[in-house]
Amino acid sequence: MRAITVSSCNLNQWSLDFVGNRDRIIEAVKKAKQDGARLIITPELSICGYDCLDAFLELDTTMHSWEVLAELLTKCRDILVDVGMPVLHRTVLYNCRVLFYNGKILFIRPKMSLANDGLFRVHVPLGNFVLESRDGVTIACEMKLNRRLELIIESSKRSGSLYLYANQQGCDGAGRSYYDGCSLIVMNGDVVAQGTQFSLNDLEVITATVNLDRTWLAHFQPARRLQAATEPAFEEIKLDQILGFGESSVPFVISPSFPPMTLQPEEEIALATGLDSCSTALCVYSAARLISENIAAGNKQVLRDLQTVTGKPETWQPKDANEVTGEILHTCFMGSTNSGKETRQRAQVLSKTIGSYHLNIEIDTIVSAFTNLFSATFLGKRLRFKSEGGSDQENLALQNIQSRSRMVLAYLFAGTFTLVRGRAGNLLVLGSANVDEALRGYYTSKITFKLSYLVISDPEEYDNSSADINPIGGISKGDLRKFLQWARDEWDLLILDGFLNAAPTAELVPSNEDYSQTDEDDMGCTYETLTPSLHAEAYNCDSNRHDLVPFLRPPLTWAYNKIEAMLATMEEAEAHGTDTSTLDIYGTGMR
C-alpha cells in the first residue's frame, strides 16, 4: 500500500502583511509536521495576500514576496511546502504556485491570468510538469476552481486523484470580499478532511492519511485507454525523498471519508452579516456569539483582539455573547410622531434580548426646525403630508427630512457615544438597506446601529454618504426573512416573530384608519417579484475609485525594516568614504 499523510489549511492572510503572512505559513507548516504530514499546501497568493489590487503593480510587492520565500526556504524543513506568490517573468506578472523542499525550489507553476483588477475565477489546464518522489508519489499543481465543493469533488472523482484545496479565511484588507475558509482534502471524489467555514482562527490545518493505490485503480477503466495513449507526456522533476510510509514500520490509519459539510444560506448570512435594521443588529449579535464561543474554547487571540477593540484590561473576559454585544453594538431608536408603538416596543425588547447598549430618542424637534425654517423662508407656507392635502413633492420632502436627520444623528452619536460612556475611540455606522431597495432606488438613509471602537472612515471617500458598512446590502428581503426565521429557531429569539409578521414600513408619514404606509405600496411592487424581475448592471462603490489599494492596511513592518536596513547600510558606507552608488542596497545583485 502506498500511503501518505498530507495537509491543507485555512489562513487569515492580509494583503501586504508580509511579516504576519510569513509567520502564519510557518506556524501552519509546524502544525502539519506535528500531524505527520509530508506535504502541505497554502492558499493562493499566501505570501503577499490575495487582493493586493494596484499594489501588484509595484515591484516592491514582488521583491518582498521573494524575500519572504527566502526565509521560508530556511525555516520550513523536512516537508514539501506549496505557497502562492506573484512572480515577474520577462516583464509579465504571474500568479504562481511555488513548491519547495529543504531549501530548494522544485518548480514554479504560473496561472495564465492574474486577478489584478478584482476577483476572477480562472480555470487553467493542469500544469505541463509533475513532481515524482523516490517512492512513486506524483504531484501536479493546479490553481483553485470556482464552485468548490461540487467541482473539486467531481474533478477528483473523474480524474481519479487526491485533490488538496486551501483557502483564505476572513477579510484580507481590501474590504470587497470575506473568505470563508473550508479547505478540503478529497480522494477519488470522497471528502476525507474539511476545514471550518467562517472561523475566527488565524490558521487552521487539516490533515489526512490516504492510500494512493486507490488513484491507480480509478485509472484502469477501459474507456480511458485511448485518451491516455494520446496524452502528451509531462516533464518529470525527480525528488530523491520518500514521501509516503513505504516500508516503514510506523503505524498509520487511513482517514475515513464523510459527507461534505455545508452551511445553510441562513447560517451564511448570520456569519457573513426585522428585517433590515433587525437583521443588521442580529449580524452583530451573531458575531458576538461566535466571539464568545471562541473565547470559551480557549482562543486567546480572539480574546486579545476583543480586549483591544473594546479598550478593556487584560484581566477582563466576557461571560457570554450578550456581554460582548453590549460592548460592541450601540442601537438607537430614532422615533417620531409617525412611529408606531409596536415598532418602538420591538426595538426595545430586541436590544434587551441581545444585550446591545440602547437609546430611545425623538426627532420631532429636529423635523420641526426644518419645517419652521421653510415656513419662515417662504412667507408662512407650510409643508403638508399628502394625507393632509399636500402635494407629492411636499410628501417626499417631509419624509426625507426625517430620514436624513436620522443619518446626521447616527454620525453624531457614532462620534460621541464613547465620550458619554467614558471610553476612547469612535464608532462605525452600520446601514440597513437590503438589495431590493438598492436595486429599486427605494432608500434614503436607513441607519440605526453602530459598531463600536473602530475608527469611522470618511463616508464620501467610498461613495457612501449614509453608513460606513452595510452588512445586508447584498441580501434580498426574502433571504433576510429566512435568516430571521432561522435565528428565531436556532437562538430561541421569540421576539423575532413580531418582526416577521409586521408589514415592512418606513413609518415616515402619518397613519390613520384609511391609510398606513408600507414599503411595497411605495415601490409599486412586492419584494417577492422585485429582485428576480430586475437585472441591473454590476456596479459598486469601487467602480469610480482611483486608489485601488487595500483600505484596511496592516503595519508595513517588512517594508519599513528594509528601508531602515538600506539607510543603515548607506550611512555606514558614507562614514567609511565608500561610494554609495555602487552598493547593493537591495540585496538583489542590482545597484
mmCIF file of N, CA, C and O in Angstrom, residues 310-357:
data_model
loop_
_atom_site.group_PDB
_atom_site.id
_atom_site.type_symbol
_atom_site.label_atom_id
_atom_site.label_comp_id
_atom_site.label_asym_id
_atom_site.label_seq_id
_atom_site.Cartn_x
_atom_site.Cartn_y
_atom_site.Cartn_z
ATOM 1 N N THR A 310 -12.330 46.847 22.484
ATOM 2 C CA THR A 310 -13.197 47.443 23.498
ATOM 3 C C THR A 310 -12.435 48.281 24.516
ATOM 4 O O THR A 310 -13.068 48.956 25.339
ATOM 5 N N GLY A 311 -11.105 48.252 24.480
ATOM 6 C CA GLY A 311 -10.325 49.015 25.444
ATOM 7 C C GLY A 311 -10.349 48.432 26.839
ATOM 8 O O GLY A 311 -10.067 49.128 27.822
ATOM 9 N N LYS A 312 -10.662 47.153 26.956
ATOM 10 C CA LYS A 312 -10.743 46.503 28.259
ATOM 11 C C LYS A 312 -9.351 46.034 28.709
ATOM 12 O O LYS A 312 -8.471 45.763 27.888
ATOM 13 N N PRO A 313 -9.145 45.887 30.037
ATOM 14 C CA PRO A 313 -7.850 45.389 30.539
ATOM 15 C C PRO A 313 -7.662 43.917 30.216
ATOM 16 O O PRO A 313 -8.620 43.203 29.874
ATOM 17 N N GLU A 314 -6.427 43.448 30.355
ATOM 18 C CA GLU A 314 -6.117 42.050 30.030
ATOM 19 C C GLU A 314 -6.805 41.070 30.965
ATOM 20 O O GLU A 314 -6.924 39.887 30.634
ATOM 21 N N THR A 315 -7.248 41.543 32.119
ATOM 22 C CA THR A 315 -7.922 40.649 33.073
ATOM 23 C C THR A 315 -9.401 40.449 32.746
ATOM 24 O O THR A 315 -10.045 39.566 33.316
ATOM 25 N N TRP A 316 -9.940 41.256 31.827
ATOM 26 C CA TRP A 316 -11.377 41.170 31.524
ATOM 27 C C TRP A 316 -11.660 40.055 30.538
ATOM 28 O O TRP A 316 -10.931 39.834 29.570
ATOM 29 N N GLN A 317 -12.741 39.334 30.802
ATOM 30 C CA GLN A 317 -13.213 38.310 29.877
ATOM 31 C C GLN A 317 -14.736 38.273 29.933
ATOM 32 O O GLN A 317 -15.317 38.170 31.009
ATOM 33 N N PRO A 318 -15.413 38.383 28.769
ATOM 34 C CA PRO A 318 -16.888 38.397 28.776
ATOM 35 C C PRO A 318 -17.444 37.050 29.213
ATOM 36 O O PRO A 318 -16.892 35.997 28.897
ATOM 37 N N LYS A 319 -18.555 37.103 29.916
ATOM 38 C CA LYS A 319 -19.151 35.855 30.403
ATOM 39 C C LYS A 319 -20.054 35.198 29.373
ATOM 40 O O LYS A 319 -20.296 33.996 29.432
ATOM 41 N N ASP A 320 -20.590 36.008 28.414
ATOM 42 C CA ASP A 320 -21.473 35.435 27.399
ATOM 43 C C ASP A 320 -21.555 36.371 26.197
ATOM 44 O O ASP A 320 -20.941 37.455 26.176
ATOM 45 N N ALA A 321 -22.334 35.959 25.191
ATOM 46 C CA ALA A 321 -22.452 36.734 23.954
ATOM 47 C C ALA A 321 -23.126 38.078 24.197
ATOM 48 O O ALA A 321 -22.794 39.071 23.540
ATOM 49 N N ASN A 322 -24.076 38.138 25.140
ATOM 50 C CA ASN A 322 -24.770 39.399 25.402
ATOM 51 C C ASN A 322 -23.823 40.460 25.949
ATOM 52 O O ASN A 322 -23.946 41.648 25.626
ATOM 53 N N GLU A 323 -22.848 40.031 26.756
ATOM 54 C CA GLU A 323 -21.878 41.000 27.270
ATOM 55 C C GLU A 323 -20.989 41.512 26.145
ATOM 56 O O GLU A 323 -20.642 42.698 26.108
ATOM 57 N N VAL A 324 -20.639 40.638 25.212
ATOM 58 C CA VAL A 324 -19.866 41.072 24.050
ATOM 59 C C VAL A 324 -20.671 42.072 23.229
ATOM 60 O O VAL A 324 -20.168 43.130 22.818
ATOM 61 N N THR A 325 -21.945 41.765 22.999
ATOM 62 C CA THR A 325 -22.810 42.667 22.230
ATOM 63 C C THR A 325 -22.913 44.030 22.904
ATOM 64 O O THR A 325 -22.877 45.077 22.244
ATOM 65 N N GLY A 326 -23.030 44.034 24.215
ATOM 66 C CA GLY A 326 -23.142 45.286 24.945
ATOM 67 C C GLY A 326 -21.912 46.160 24.819
ATOM 68 O O GLY A 326 -21.999 47.389 24.986
ATOM 69 N N GLU A 327 -20.772 45.552 24.508
ATOM 70 C CA GLU A 327 -19.541 46.316 24.351
ATOM 71 C C GLU A 327 -19.333 46.822 22.928
ATOM 72 O O GLU A 327 -18.692 47.857 22.727
ATOM 73 N N ILE A 328 -19.853 46.120 21.943
ATOM 74 C CA ILE A 328 -19.522 46.490 20.560
ATOM 75 C C ILE A 328 -20.703 47.044 19.768
ATOM 76 O O ILE A 328 -20.493 47.630 18.703
ATOM 77 N N LEU A 329 -21.940 46.871 20.254
ATOM 78 C CA LEU A 329 -23.093 47.312 19.482
ATOM 79 C C LEU A 329 -23.898 48.342 20.249
ATOM 80 O O LEU A 329 -24.315 48.111 21.387
ATOM 81 N N HIS A 330 -24.130 49.494 19.611
ATOM 82 C CA HIS A 330 -24.967 50.552 20.166
ATOM 83 C C HIS A 330 -26.179 50.711 19.248
ATOM 84 O O HIS A 330 -26.019 50.960 18.055
ATOM 85 N N THR A 331 -27.370 50.567 19.796
ATOM 86 C CA THR A 331 -28.579 50.720 18.995
ATOM 87 C C THR A 331 -29.356 51.924 19.483
ATOM 88 O O THR A 331 -29.326 52.268 20.667
ATOM 89 N N CYS A 332 -30.066 52.541 18.563
ATOM 90 C CA CYS A 332 -30.809 53.751 18.905
ATOM 91 C C CYS A 332 -32.083 53.806 18.074
ATOM 92 O O CYS A 332 -32.020 53.768 16.845
ATOM 93 N N PHE A 333 -33.221 53.870 18.735
ATOM 94 C CA PHE A 333 -34.490 54.026 18.035
ATOM 95 C C PHE A 333 -34.781 55.513 17.916
ATOM 96 O O PHE A 333 -35.000 56.203 18.921
ATOM 97 N N MET A 334 -34.753 56.035 16.693
ATOM 98 C CA MET A 334 -34.989 57.458 16.448
ATOM 99 C C MET A 334 -36.439 57.629 16.019
ATOM 100 O O MET A 334 -36.771 57.586 14.834
ATOM 101 N N GLY A 335 -37.324 57.799 16.986
ATOM 102 C CA GLY A 335 -38.751 57.830 16.715
ATOM 103 C C GLY A 335 -39.281 59.216 16.412
ATOM 104 O O GLY A 335 -38.631 60.235 16.659
ATOM 105 N N SER A 336 -40.460 59.222 15.835
ATOM 106 C CA SER A 336 -41.170 60.468 15.548
ATOM 107 C C SER A 336 -42.653 60.235 15.818
ATOM 108 O O SER A 336 -43.073 59.140 16.212
ATOM 109 N N THR A 337 -43.447 61.259 15.577
ATOM 110 C CA THR A 337 -44.897 61.107 15.754
ATOM 111 C C THR A 337 -45.477 60.080 14.792
ATOM 112 O O THR A 337 -46.599 59.597 14.997
ATOM 113 N N ASN A 338 -44.738 59.751 13.745
ATOM 114 C CA ASN A 338 -45.218 58.769 12.768
ATOM 115 C C ASN A 338 -44.836 57.333 13.135
ATOM 116 O O ASN A 338 -45.265 56.399 12.472
ATOM 117 N N SER A 339 -44.014 57.177 14.162
ATOM 118 C CA SER A 339 -43.561 55.838 14.552
ATOM 119 C C SER A 339 -44.640 55.132 15.354
ATOM 120 O O SER A 339 -45.279 55.733 16.242
ATOM 121 N N GLY A 340 -44.832 53.856 15.060
ATOM 122 C CA GLY A 340 -45.847 53.077 15.764
ATOM 123 C C GLY A 340 -45.371 52.605 17.123
ATOM 124 O O GLY A 340 -44.173 52.400 17.353
ATOM 125 N N LYS A 341 -46.295 52.416 18.036
ATOM 126 C CA LYS A 341 -45.989 51.951 19.386
ATOM 127 C C LYS A 341 -45.371 50.553 19.345
ATOM 128 O O LYS A 341 -44.417 50.255 20.072
ATOM 129 N N GLU A 342 -45.902 49.686 18.474
ATOM 130 C CA GLU A 342 -45.382 48.326 18.381
ATOM 131 C C GLU A 342 -43.936 48.317 17.896
ATOM 132 O O GLU A 342 -43.118 47.511 18.357
ATOM 133 N N THR A 343 -43.612 49.212 16.962
ATOM 134 C CA THR A 343 -42.248 49.283 16.445
ATOM 135 C C THR A 343 -41.273 49.664 17.546
ATOM 136 O O THR A 343 -40.183 49.095 17.665
ATOM 137 N N ARG A 344 -41.639 50.638 18.363
ATOM 138 C CA ARG A 344 -40.790 51.051 19.477
ATOM 139 C C ARG A 344 -40.559 49.894 20.448
ATOM 140 O O ARG A 344 -39.433 49.638 20.890
ATOM 141 N N GLN A 345 -41.647 49.194 20.774
ATOM 142 C CA GLN A 345 -41.542 48.096 21.741
ATOM 143 C C GLN A 345 -40.669 46.964 21.199
ATOM 144 O O GLN A 345 -39.869 46.393 21.943
ATOM 145 N N ARG A 346 -40.810 46.656 19.903
ATOM 146 C CA ARG A 346 -39.987 45.588 19.324
ATOM 147 C C ARG A 346 -38.502 45.941 19.394
ATOM 148 O O ARG A 346 -37.668 45.088 19.722
ATOM 149 N N ALA A 347 -38.172 47.197 19.068
ATOM 150 C CA ALA A 347 -36.777 47.621 19.123
ATOM 151 C C ALA A 347 -36.235 47.530 20.545
ATOM 152 O O ALA A 347 -35.100 47.090 20.777
ATOM 153 N N GLN A 348 -37.052 47.940 21.515
ATOM 154 C CA GLN A 348 -36.637 47.911 22.914
ATOM 155 C C GLN A 348 -36.401 46.477 23.380
ATOM 156 O O GLN A 348 -35.375 46.175 24.015
ATOM 157 N N VAL A 349 -37.330 45.589 23.079
ATOM 158 C CA VAL A 349 -37.224 44.200 23.530
ATOM 159 C C VAL A 349 -36.052 43.499 22.830
ATOM 160 O O VAL A 349 -35.304 42.734 23.454
ATOM 161 N N LEU A 350 -35.875 43.745 21.524
ATOM 162 C CA LEU A 350 -34.778 43.114 20.807
ATOM 163 C C LEU A 350 -33.430 43.541 21.390
ATOM 164 O O LEU A 350 -32.550 42.700 21.605
ATOM 165 N N SER A 351 -33.245 44.838 21.620
ATOM 166 C CA SER A 351 -31.975 45.315 22.162
ATOM 167 C C SER A 351 -31.697 44.704 23.530
ATOM 168 O O SER A 351 -30.556 44.340 23.850
ATOM 169 N N LYS A 352 -32.736 44.569 24.348
ATOM 170 C CA LYS A 352 -32.565 43.956 25.664
ATOM 171 C C LYS A 352 -32.241 42.475 25.541
ATOM 172 O O LYS A 352 -31.428 41.933 26.301
ATOM 173 N N THR A 353 -32.846 41.804 24.570
ATOM 174 C CA THR A 353 -32.638 40.373 24.393
ATOM 175 C C THR A 353 -31.213 40.055 23.963
ATOM 176 O O THR A 353 -30.600 39.101 24.440
ATOM 177 N N ILE A 354 -30.658 40.851 23.048
ATOM 178 C CA ILE A 354 -29.312 40.568 22.543
ATOM 179 C C ILE A 354 -28.230 41.301 23.332
ATOM 180 O O ILE A 354 -27.039 41.019 23.150
ATOM 181 N N GLY A 355 -28.634 42.260 24.196
ATOM 182 C CA GLY A 355 -27.668 42.895 25.081
ATOM 183 C C GLY A 355 -27.027 44.168 24.578
ATOM 184 O O GLY A 355 -26.033 44.626 25.151
ATOM 185 N N SER A 356 -27.555 44.783 23.521
ATOM 186 C CA SER A 356 -26.929 45.994 22.986
ATOM 187 C C SER A 356 -27.177 47.196 23.897
ATOM 188 O O SER A 356 -28.143 47.235 24.656
ATOM 189 N N TYR A 357 -26.295 48.185 23.809
ATOM 190 C CA TYR A 357 -26.473 49.454 24.520
ATOM 191 C C TYR A 357 -27.493 50.267 23.738
ATOM 192 O O TYR A 357 -27.240 50.650 22.603
#
